[in-house]
Coordinates of N, CA and C in Angstrom, one line a residue:
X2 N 46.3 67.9 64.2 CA 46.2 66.5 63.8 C 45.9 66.4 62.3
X3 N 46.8 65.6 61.8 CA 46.1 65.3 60.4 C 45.1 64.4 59.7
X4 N 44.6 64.3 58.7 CA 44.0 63.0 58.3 C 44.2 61.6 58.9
X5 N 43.2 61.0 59.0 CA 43.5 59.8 59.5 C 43.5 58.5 58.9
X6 N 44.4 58.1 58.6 CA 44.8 56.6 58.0 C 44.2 55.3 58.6
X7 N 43.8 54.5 57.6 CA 42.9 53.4 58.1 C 44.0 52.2 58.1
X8 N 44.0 51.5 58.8 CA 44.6 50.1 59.1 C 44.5 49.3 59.9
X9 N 43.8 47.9 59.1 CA 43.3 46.6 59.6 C 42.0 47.1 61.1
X10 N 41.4 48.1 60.5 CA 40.6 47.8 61.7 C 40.6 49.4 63.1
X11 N 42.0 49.5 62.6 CA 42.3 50.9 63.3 C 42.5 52.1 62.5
X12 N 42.9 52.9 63.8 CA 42.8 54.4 63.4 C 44.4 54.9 63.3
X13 N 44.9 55.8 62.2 CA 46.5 56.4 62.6 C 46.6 57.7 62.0
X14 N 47.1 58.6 63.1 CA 47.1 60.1 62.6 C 48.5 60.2 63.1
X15 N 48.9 61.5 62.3 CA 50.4 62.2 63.1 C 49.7 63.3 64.2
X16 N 50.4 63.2 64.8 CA 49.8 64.5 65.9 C 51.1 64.9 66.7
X17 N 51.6 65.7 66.2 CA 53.2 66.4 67.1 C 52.8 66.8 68.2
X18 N 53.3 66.2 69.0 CA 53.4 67.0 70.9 C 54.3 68.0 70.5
X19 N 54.9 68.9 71.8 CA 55.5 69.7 72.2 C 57.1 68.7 72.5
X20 N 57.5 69.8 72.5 CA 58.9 69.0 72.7 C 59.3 69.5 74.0
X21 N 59.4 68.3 75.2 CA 60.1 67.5 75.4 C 59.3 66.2 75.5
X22 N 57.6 66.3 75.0 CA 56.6 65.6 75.7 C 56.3 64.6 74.9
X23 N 56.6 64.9 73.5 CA 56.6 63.8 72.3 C 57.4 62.7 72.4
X24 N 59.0 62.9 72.8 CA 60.1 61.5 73.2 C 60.1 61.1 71.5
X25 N 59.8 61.7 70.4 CA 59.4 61.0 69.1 C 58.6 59.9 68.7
X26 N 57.1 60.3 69.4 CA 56.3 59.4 69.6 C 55.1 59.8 68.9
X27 N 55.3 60.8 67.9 CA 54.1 61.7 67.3 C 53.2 61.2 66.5
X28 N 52.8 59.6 66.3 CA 52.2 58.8 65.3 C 51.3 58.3 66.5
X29 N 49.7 58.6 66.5 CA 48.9 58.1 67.3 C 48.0 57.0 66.5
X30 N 47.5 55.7 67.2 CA 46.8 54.6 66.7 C 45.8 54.2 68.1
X31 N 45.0 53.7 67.2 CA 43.6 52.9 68.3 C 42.9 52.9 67.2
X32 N 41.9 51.9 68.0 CA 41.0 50.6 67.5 C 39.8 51.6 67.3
X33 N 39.1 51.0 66.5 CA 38.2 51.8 66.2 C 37.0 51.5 67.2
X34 N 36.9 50.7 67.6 CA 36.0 50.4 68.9 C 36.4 51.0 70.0
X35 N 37.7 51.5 70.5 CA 38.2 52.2 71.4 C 37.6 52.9 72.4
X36 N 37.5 53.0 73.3 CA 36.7 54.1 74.1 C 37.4 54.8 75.0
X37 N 38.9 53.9 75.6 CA 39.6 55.2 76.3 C 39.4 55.2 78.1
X38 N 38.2 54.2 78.6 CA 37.2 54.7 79.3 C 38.8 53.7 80.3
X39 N 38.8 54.7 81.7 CA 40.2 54.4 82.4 C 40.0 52.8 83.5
X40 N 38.9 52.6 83.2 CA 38.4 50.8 84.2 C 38.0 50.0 83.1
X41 N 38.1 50.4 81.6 CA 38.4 49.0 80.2 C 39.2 48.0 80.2
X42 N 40.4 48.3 80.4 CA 41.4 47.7 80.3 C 42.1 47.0 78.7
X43 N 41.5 48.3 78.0 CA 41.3 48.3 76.6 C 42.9 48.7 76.2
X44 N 43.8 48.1 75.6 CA 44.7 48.6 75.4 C 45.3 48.7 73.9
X45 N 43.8 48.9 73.0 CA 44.0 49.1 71.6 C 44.6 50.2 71.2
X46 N 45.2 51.3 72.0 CA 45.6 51.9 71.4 C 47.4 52.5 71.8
X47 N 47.8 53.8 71.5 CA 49.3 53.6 71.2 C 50.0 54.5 70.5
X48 N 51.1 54.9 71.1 CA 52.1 55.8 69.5 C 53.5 55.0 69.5
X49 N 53.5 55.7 68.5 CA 55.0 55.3 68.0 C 55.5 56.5 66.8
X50 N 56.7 55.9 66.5 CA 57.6 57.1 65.7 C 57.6 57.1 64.6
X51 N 57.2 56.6 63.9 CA 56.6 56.2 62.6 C 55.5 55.4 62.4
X52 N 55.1 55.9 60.9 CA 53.7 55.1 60.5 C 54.0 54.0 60.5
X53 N 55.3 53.4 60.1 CA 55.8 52.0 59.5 C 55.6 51.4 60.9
X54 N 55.9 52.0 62.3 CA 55.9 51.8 63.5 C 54.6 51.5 63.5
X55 N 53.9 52.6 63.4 CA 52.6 52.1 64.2 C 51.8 51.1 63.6
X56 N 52.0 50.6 62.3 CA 51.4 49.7 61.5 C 51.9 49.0 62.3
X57 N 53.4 48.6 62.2 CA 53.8 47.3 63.1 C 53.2 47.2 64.0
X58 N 53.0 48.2 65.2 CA 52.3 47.8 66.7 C 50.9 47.2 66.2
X59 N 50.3 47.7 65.4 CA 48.7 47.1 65.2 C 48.8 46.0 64.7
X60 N 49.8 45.2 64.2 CA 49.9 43.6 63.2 C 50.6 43.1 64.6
X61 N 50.9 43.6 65.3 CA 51.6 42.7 66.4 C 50.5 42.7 67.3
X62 N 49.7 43.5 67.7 CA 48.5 43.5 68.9 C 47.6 42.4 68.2
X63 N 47.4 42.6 67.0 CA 46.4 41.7 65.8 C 46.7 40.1 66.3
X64 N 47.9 40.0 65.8 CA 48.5 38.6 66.1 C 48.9 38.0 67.3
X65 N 48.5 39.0 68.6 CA 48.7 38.9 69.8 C 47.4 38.4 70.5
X66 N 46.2 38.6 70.0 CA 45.0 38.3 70.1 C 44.2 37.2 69.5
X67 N 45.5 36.7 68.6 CA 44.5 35.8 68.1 C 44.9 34.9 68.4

């Protein structure tokens, strides 16, 4: 995993799966409040295929909440 990039509030690293497990989804994001915990129903977090991706998904959850 590499350094982690801050944006609006969340977290974003690259982190490569294994291939076939990745699908090109190697950019992980969540909220910095996050906890993961499986009866939250917390769905701040997420990958995608790009940073430019995952920035998108965090401005679209952002503006989905408000």
């Amino acid at each position: 995993m590499t350094d982690r990039i801050s944006h609006r509030g969340y977290w974003i690293s690259f982190n490569p799966k294994p291939i076939p497990a990745s699908c090109g989804v190697d950019w992980d994001w969540w909220h910095d409040d996050y906890d993961g915990a499986p009866d939250g129903n917390d769905n701040r977090c997420g990958s995608s295929a790009s940073l430019e991706e995952a920035k998108a998904a965090i401005d679209e959850q952002i503006e989905d909440a408000a």
